[in-house]
């Protein structure tokens, strides 16, 4: 059986410093008859351009420049287990690398978004890429917490829950709050019964993972089964110049779902104060919703409170994925799985 680490208090010394605050603006009342940025039909029929490599500014969450074809492409990639990270309809390196990884796995050369790529993606999953969802009272029920910031003591006191129903729903459908709101400009996320247009993402499980390769230059994580077949590709935030990720080969020690995060100045290589602080479990915890322990003290693979920044910022040595990617990977690993850093 998979080893489950105690989720009570983890001293995650090398991880967890929050990024500068760039959260979505507070939820506003419904905007009446405003038109959505795209309709379901526009997304379902859209054909991507020949490239997805232009980079969007990671510090400015936005829908300006969003493309319905990229929304479709990103949803198809997400469902194929070649994750583009967050679905935002914007061009960027995470989408380009997911395309390149999918093409390589399918025996296609290059990283272009051409008819052959789209045909292969659709052949593997021909269902609609959008669906509708009606909000419930449970979606709006708290507790909610303020968005995380630099003050760990404040977060420890306020909690690490979602900051709003809109954030909770955006994460459920692997998208940004900005795109979710733009697709549904008349929706009031403070009221149940709202009918939303959302990405039709899947919750498919991975086959059992036997080996993981973390590419520090590419900022990616690849998972392989026992036969050596690539079963998942994820963009990843991996260390920094000042606090690099490990090198060589480590092993998975176990998994802690919903971990607490402990800042312990006696064990840390960076300065966040001289007091020990425990941030309780929650999706906006500094290490997100799950922690995969590695065989080097305080290092792991984990989730993130801000999926839009994956592979676009630095970490304190660990491997950071979106919460949904980290949860998918965590469910498929066992103690002893090889994790090679290259």
PDB file of N, CA and C in Angstrom, residues 55 155 177 183 262 300:
ATOM      1  N   UNK A  55       5.004  34.325 -25.447  1.00  0.00           N
ATOM      2  CA  UNK A  55       4.838  34.273 -24.001  1.00  0.00           C
ATOM      3  C   UNK A  55       3.939  35.391 -23.505  1.00  0.00           C
ATOM      4  N   UNK A 155      -1.177  34.347   7.598  1.00  0.00           N
ATOM      5  CA  UNK A 155      -1.856  33.231   6.945  1.00  0.00           C
ATOM      6  C   UNK A 155      -2.129  32.106   7.934  1.00  0.00           C
ATOM      7  N   UNK A 177      -9.369  32.558 -12.807  1.00  0.00           N
ATOM      8  CA  UNK A 177     -10.573  33.294 -12.416  1.00  0.00           C
ATOM      9  C   UNK A 177     -10.982  34.285 -13.506  1.00  0.00           C
ATOM     10  N   UNK A 183     -15.897  34.240 -19.502  1.00  0.00           N
ATOM     11  CA  UNK A 183     -16.826  33.320 -20.176  1.00  0.00           C
ATOM     12  C   UNK A 183     -18.244  33.459 -19.645  1.00  0.00           C
ATOM     13  N   UNK A 262       5.125  23.955   7.784  1.00  0.00           N
ATOM     14  CA  UNK A 262       5.850  24.476   8.939  1.00  0.00           C
ATOM     15  C   UNK A 262       7.076  25.262   8.488  1.00  0.00           C
ATOM     16  N   UNK A 300      10.507  18.008  -1.797  1.00  0.00           N
ATOM     17  CA  UNK A 300       9.371  17.246  -2.283  1.00  0.00           C
ATOM     18  C   UNK A 300       8.806  17.813  -3.573  1.00  0.00           C
TER      19      UNK A 300
END
